[in-house]
XYZ file of C-alpha atoms in Angstrom:
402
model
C 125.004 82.781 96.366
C 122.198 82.735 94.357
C 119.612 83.193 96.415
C 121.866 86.071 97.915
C 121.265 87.243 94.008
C 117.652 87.271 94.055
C 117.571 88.819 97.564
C 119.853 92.226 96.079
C 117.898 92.282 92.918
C 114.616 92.481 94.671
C 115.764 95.098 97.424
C 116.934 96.619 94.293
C 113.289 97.197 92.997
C 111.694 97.883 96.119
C 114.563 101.172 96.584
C 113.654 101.796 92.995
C 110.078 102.108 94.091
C 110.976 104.880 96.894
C 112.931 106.758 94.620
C 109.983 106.495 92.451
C 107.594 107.570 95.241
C 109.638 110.532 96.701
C 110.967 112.133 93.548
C 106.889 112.268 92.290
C 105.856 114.260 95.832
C 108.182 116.861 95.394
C 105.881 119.045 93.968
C 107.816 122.662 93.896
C 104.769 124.256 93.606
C 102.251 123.247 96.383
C 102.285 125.949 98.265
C 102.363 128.736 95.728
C 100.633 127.691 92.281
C 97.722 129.935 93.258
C 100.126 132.946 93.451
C 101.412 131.794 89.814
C 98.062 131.562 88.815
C 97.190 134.852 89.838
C 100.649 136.541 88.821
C 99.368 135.279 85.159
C 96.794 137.862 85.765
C 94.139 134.616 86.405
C 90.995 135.767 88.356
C 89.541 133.572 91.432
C 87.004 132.682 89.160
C 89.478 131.441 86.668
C 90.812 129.750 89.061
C 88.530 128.197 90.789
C 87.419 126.340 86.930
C 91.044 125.391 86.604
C 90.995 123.690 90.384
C 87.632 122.161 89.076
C 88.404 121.188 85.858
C 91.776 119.295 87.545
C 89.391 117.377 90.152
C 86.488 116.829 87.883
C 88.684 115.101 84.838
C 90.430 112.897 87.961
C 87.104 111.956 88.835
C 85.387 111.025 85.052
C 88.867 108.803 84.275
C 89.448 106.863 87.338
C 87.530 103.797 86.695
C 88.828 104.110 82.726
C 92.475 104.370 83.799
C 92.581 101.731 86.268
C 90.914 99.347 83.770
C 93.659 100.138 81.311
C 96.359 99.378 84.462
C 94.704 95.847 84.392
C 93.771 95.169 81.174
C 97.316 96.236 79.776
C 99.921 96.375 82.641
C 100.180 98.661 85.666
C 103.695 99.600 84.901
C 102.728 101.314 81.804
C 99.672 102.850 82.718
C 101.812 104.706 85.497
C 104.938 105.772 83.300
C 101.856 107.348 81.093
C 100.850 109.466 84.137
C 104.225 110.598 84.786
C 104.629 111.455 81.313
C 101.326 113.318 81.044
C 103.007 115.102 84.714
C 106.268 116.601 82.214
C 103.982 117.446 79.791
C 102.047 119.391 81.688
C 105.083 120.682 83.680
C 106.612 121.916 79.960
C 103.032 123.238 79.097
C 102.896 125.411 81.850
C 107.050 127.127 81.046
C 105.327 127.180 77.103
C 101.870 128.183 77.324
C 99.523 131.613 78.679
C 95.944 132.118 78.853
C 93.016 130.851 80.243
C 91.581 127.651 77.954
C 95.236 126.847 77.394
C 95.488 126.266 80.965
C 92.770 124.792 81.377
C 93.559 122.106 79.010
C 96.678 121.375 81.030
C 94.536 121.149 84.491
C 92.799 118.309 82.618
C 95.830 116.836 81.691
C 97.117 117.240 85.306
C 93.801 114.969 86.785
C 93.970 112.364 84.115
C 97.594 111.986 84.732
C 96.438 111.784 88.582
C 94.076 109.107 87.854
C 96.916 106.764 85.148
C 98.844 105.882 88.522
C 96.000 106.038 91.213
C 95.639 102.416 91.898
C 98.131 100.902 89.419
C 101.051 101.922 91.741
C 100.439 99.801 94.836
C 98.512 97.227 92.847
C 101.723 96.436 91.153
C 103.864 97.010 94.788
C 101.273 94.220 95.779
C 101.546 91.643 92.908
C 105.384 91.998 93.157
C 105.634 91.170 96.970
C 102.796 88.539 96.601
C 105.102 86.715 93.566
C 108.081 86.830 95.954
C 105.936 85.406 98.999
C 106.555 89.075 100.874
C 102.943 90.550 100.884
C 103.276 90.661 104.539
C 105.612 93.728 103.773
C 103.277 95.789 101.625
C 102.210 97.897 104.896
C 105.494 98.551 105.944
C 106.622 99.527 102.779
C 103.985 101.259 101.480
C 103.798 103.596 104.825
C 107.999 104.030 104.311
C 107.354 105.503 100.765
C 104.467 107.863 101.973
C 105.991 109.067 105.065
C 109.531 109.829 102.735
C 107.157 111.375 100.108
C 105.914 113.597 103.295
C 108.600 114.771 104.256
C 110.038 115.315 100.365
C 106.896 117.399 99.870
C 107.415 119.462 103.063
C 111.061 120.532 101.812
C 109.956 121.250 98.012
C 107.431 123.045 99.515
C 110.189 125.257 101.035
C 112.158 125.173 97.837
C 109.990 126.031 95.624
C 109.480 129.513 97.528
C 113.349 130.118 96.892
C 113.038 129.390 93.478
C 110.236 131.139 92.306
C 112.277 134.451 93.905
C 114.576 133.503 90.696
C 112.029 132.542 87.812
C 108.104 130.870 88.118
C 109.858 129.083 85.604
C 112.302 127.777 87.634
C 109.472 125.970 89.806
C 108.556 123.952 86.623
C 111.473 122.912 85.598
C 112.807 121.529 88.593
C 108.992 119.728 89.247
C 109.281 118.483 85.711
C 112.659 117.162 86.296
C 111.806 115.603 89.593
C 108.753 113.482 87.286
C 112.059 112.848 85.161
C 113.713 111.003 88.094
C 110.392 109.179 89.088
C 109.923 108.012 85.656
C 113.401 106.548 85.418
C 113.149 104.902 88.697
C 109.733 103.343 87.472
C 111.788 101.528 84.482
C 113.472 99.690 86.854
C 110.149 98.222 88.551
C 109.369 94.792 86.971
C 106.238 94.543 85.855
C 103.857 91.126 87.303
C 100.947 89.860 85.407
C 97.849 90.057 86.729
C 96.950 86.514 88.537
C 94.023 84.893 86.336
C 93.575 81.218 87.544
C 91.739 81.490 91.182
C 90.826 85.453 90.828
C 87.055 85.099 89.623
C 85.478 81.947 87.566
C 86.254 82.761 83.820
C 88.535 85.862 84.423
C 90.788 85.220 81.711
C 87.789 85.645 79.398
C 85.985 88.757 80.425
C 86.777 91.768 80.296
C 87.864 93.807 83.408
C 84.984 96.104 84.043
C 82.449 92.575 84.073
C 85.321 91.318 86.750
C 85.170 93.561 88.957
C 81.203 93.534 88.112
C 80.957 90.027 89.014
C 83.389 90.427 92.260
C 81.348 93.571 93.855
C 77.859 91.953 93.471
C 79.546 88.718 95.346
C 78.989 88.314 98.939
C 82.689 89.256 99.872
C 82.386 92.007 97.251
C 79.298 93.539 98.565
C 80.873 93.694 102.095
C 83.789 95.513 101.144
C 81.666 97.993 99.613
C 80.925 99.168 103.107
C 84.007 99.653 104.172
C 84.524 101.380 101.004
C 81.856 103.613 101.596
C 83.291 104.169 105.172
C 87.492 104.889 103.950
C 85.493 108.044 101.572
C 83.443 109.350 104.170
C 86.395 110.131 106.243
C 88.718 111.246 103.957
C 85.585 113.475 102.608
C 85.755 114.669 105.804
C 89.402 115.446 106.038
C 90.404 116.659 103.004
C 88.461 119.535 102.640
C 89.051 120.763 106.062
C 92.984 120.299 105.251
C 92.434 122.848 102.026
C 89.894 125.620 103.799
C 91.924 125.194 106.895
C 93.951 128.218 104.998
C 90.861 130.337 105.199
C 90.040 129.353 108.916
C 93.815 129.963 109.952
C 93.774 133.724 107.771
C 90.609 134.523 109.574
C 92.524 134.812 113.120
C 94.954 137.138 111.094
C 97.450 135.018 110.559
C 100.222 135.622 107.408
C 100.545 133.463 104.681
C 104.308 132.290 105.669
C 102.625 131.680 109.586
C 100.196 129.195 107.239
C 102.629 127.856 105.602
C 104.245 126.782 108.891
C 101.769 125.239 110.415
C 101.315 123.520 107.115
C 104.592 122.189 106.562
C 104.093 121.376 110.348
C 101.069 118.628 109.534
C 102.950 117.351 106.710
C 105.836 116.138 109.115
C 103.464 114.618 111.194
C 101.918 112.669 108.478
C 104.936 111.539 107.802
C 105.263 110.226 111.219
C 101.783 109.095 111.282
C 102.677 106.459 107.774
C 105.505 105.280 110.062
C 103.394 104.474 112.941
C 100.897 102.771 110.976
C 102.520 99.382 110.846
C 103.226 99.706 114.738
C 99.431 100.814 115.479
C 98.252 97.421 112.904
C 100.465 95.076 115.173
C 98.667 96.435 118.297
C 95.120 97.236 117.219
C 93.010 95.239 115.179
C 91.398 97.486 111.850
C 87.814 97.449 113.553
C 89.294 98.967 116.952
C 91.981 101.396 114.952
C 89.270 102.769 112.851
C 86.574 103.179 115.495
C 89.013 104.890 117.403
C 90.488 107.203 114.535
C 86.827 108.125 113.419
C 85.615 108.904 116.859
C 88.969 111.253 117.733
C 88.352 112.869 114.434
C 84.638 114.065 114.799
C 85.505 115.295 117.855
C 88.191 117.015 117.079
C 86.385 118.842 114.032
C 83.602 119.460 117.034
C 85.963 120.906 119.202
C 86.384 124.646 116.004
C 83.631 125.567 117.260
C 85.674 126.940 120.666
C 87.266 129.583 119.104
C 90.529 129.791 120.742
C 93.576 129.704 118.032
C 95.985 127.795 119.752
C 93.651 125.223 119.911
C 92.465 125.300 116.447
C 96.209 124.525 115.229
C 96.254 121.843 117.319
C 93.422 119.818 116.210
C 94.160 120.993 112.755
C 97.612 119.148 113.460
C 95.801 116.194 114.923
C 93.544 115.643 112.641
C 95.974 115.995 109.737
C 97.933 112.954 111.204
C 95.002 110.998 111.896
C 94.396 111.131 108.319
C 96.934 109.363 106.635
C 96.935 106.798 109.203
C 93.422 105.858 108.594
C 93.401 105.922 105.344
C 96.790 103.733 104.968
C 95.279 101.035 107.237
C 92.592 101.052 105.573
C 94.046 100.686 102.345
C 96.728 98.269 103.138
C 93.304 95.967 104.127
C 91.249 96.993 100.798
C 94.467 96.145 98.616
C 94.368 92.447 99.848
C 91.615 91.783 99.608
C 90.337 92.419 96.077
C 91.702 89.680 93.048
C 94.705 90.295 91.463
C 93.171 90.964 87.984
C 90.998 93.928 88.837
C 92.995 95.415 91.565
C 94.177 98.557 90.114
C 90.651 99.281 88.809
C 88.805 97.819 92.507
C 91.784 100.653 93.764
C 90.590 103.435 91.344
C 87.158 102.582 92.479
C 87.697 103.147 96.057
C 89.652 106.501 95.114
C 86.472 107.596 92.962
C 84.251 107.094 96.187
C 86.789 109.252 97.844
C 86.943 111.905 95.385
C 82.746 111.914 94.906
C 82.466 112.888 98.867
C 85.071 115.235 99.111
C 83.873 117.554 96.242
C 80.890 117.466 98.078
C 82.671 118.707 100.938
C 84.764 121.407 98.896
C 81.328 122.999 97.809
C 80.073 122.707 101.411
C 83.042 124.521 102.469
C 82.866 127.034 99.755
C 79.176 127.746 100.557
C 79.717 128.060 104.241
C 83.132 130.118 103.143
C 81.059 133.042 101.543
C 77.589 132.618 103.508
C 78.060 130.925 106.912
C 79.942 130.031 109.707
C 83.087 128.172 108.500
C 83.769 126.752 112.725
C 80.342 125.909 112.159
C 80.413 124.214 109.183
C 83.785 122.463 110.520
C 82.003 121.405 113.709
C 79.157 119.835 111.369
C 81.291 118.041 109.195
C 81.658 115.886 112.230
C 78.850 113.443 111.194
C 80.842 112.262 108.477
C 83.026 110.250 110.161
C 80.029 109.198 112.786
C 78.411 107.880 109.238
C 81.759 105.944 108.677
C 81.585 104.420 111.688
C 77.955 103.328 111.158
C 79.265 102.109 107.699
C 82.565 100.009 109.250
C 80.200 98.111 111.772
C 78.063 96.798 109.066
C 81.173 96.001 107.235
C 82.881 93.768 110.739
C 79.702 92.946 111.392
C 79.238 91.190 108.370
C 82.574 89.651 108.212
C 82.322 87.786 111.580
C 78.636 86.455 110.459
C 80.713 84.827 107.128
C 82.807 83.182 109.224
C 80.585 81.805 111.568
């Protein structure tokens, strides 16, 4: 009976983590803040500094915030981001103007960048304590996949709403952060493991942990693979954002976009289900190799022109996406001590975020001056460069254990 107990009360927290998960996709406003921006009589310029002020204050407090998930508990440092997500959700209903704005796009990244990391670190510690890491995979691809396919329908939602009240959009995003915050009480916090992590962990601080663990031989390898997970999302993300501009180009309307959007988003939901499947039958070195090489030739394959085509490898690459990147984070997650996980996890999301803002101004360069299929079809070499990166990383595993 008891251990019937402890079995309900942790399936208890692990549902509380979905419901955590889905409620903070459901974003009512993907698909149309830029037409709220620009009904507030924003120009693209404006804009465009609010869109960079969002990514740019994600990127400067990544590291910061996932010390602070270490140093003094993931659980709080995410329930800060999701209250930094209502306030910004009440800011927008309250405030007008440009700089006011602007403030809240900062608050939006930094509240980005409180549960980047901390999340799954604490998923992690919480199936380690109860012996069930093995599970982290599964359940981590469950919640993304859900928070998919929740995204997908707020997207449609939020379209019906805003034909009531742009406010209406805001209040129903801030009360779905509500919902996720509520479920996140309910997640037991785990202490950070301090005995075996690094030699005198308990005594330094967390940025000279993760210091010490990166310059280590084991550290220094998974830099590689670090280096490889950003170079293809850097590759993928941007192409995912200007593939708007590419579809609109072959005269498409914005609902016809918004299809084939919604469209990629259900199959990256079905790509974080097959995940776990596609670990049991492929090792990581074969799964990425193959991901990375379907992807650069898929971004090779804009240059032919031909629309029907286009949305399909904009569909296939938009699954292969989430699959890499799960795998490859599932891996990451496990191996990295418990103390400096959520900041080794920010780390490996500030890599990410460094190369795709490279790509977003390569895209916006080749948007206004060049060939965007071109530009697509040269992005390519990222993911050629990840693979180059990933075979120094297995490379350099098998020689450590032989």
């Amino acid at each position: 009976m008891k251990r019937q107990g402890v079995s309900a009360r942790f399936e208890g927290k692990i549902r509380a983590y979905y419901v955590y998960y889905v409620a903070s996709q459901t974003a009512f406003d993907r698909g149309i803040f830029v037409l709220f921006l620009m009904s507030n009589q924003f120009s693209g310029e404006q804009i465009g500094l609010l869109q960079a002020a969002l990514f740019w204050a994600t990127v400067a407090s990544e590291v910061p915030t996932g010390i602070i998930g270490d140093k003094y508990g993931r659980k709080r440092s995410v329930a800060i981001g999701l209250g930094l997500f209502i306030c910004y959700c009440a800011g927008v209903i309250l405030l007008s103007g440009f700089w006011p704005f602007l403030l809240l796009y900062c608050v939006y990244g930094i509240a980005k960048s409180f549960i980047s990391g901390s999340d799954r670190a604490l998923l992690f510690d919480y199936l380690k304590a109860h012996g069930r890491e093995d599970a982290f995979l599964r359940i981590d691809s469950r919640s993304k996949a859900l928070g998919a396919l929740a995204l997908t329908i707020a997207i449609a939602v939020g379209g019906y709403l805003q034909r009531a009240s742009w406010s209406w959009v805001y209040v129903a995003y801030g009360l779905a952060f509500v919902v996720s915050l509520l479920a996140w009480s309910r997640i037991q916090e785990i202490l950070p493991e301090r005995g075996d992590d690094l030699a005198h962990g308990a005594r330094t601080g967390i940025l000279q942990q993760a210091g010490v663990f990166f310059f280590q031989p084991h550290g220094r390898r998974l830099t590689w693979l670090i280096a490889a997970l950003a170079l293809v999302v850097g590759a993928i993300t941007p192409y995912y954002i200007f593939s708007q501009a590419i579809f609109q180009g072959y005269g498409l309307e914005p609902h016809q976009i918004g299809s084939i959007i919604a469209t990629a988003e259900l199959l990256s939901a079905a790509a974080y289900l097959l995940a776990e499947r596609i670990s049991r039958r492929l090792s990581l070195e074969r799964a990425f190799y193959l991901g990375a090489m379907m992807t650069a030739g898929l971004l090779v394959l804009n240059r032919a022109g031909d629309l029907r085509l286009t949305a399909v490898i904009f569909l296939a690459v938009a699954a292969l996406g989430p699959l890499l990147e799960v795998l490859i984070g599932n891996h990451l997650i496990g191996q990295v001590p418990s103390s400096i996980r959520a900041t080794a996890m920010s780390i490996v999301s500030f890599a990410e975020s460094t190369v795709t803002s490279l790509g977003y101004l390569g895209y916006g360069y080749a948007l206004a001056r060049l060939d965007l299929h071109g530009f697509v079809a040269a992005s390519a070499l990222l993911p050629c460069l990840a693979m180059g990166c990933a075979s120094v990383y297995f490379k350099r595993v098998r020689g450590a254990f032989t």
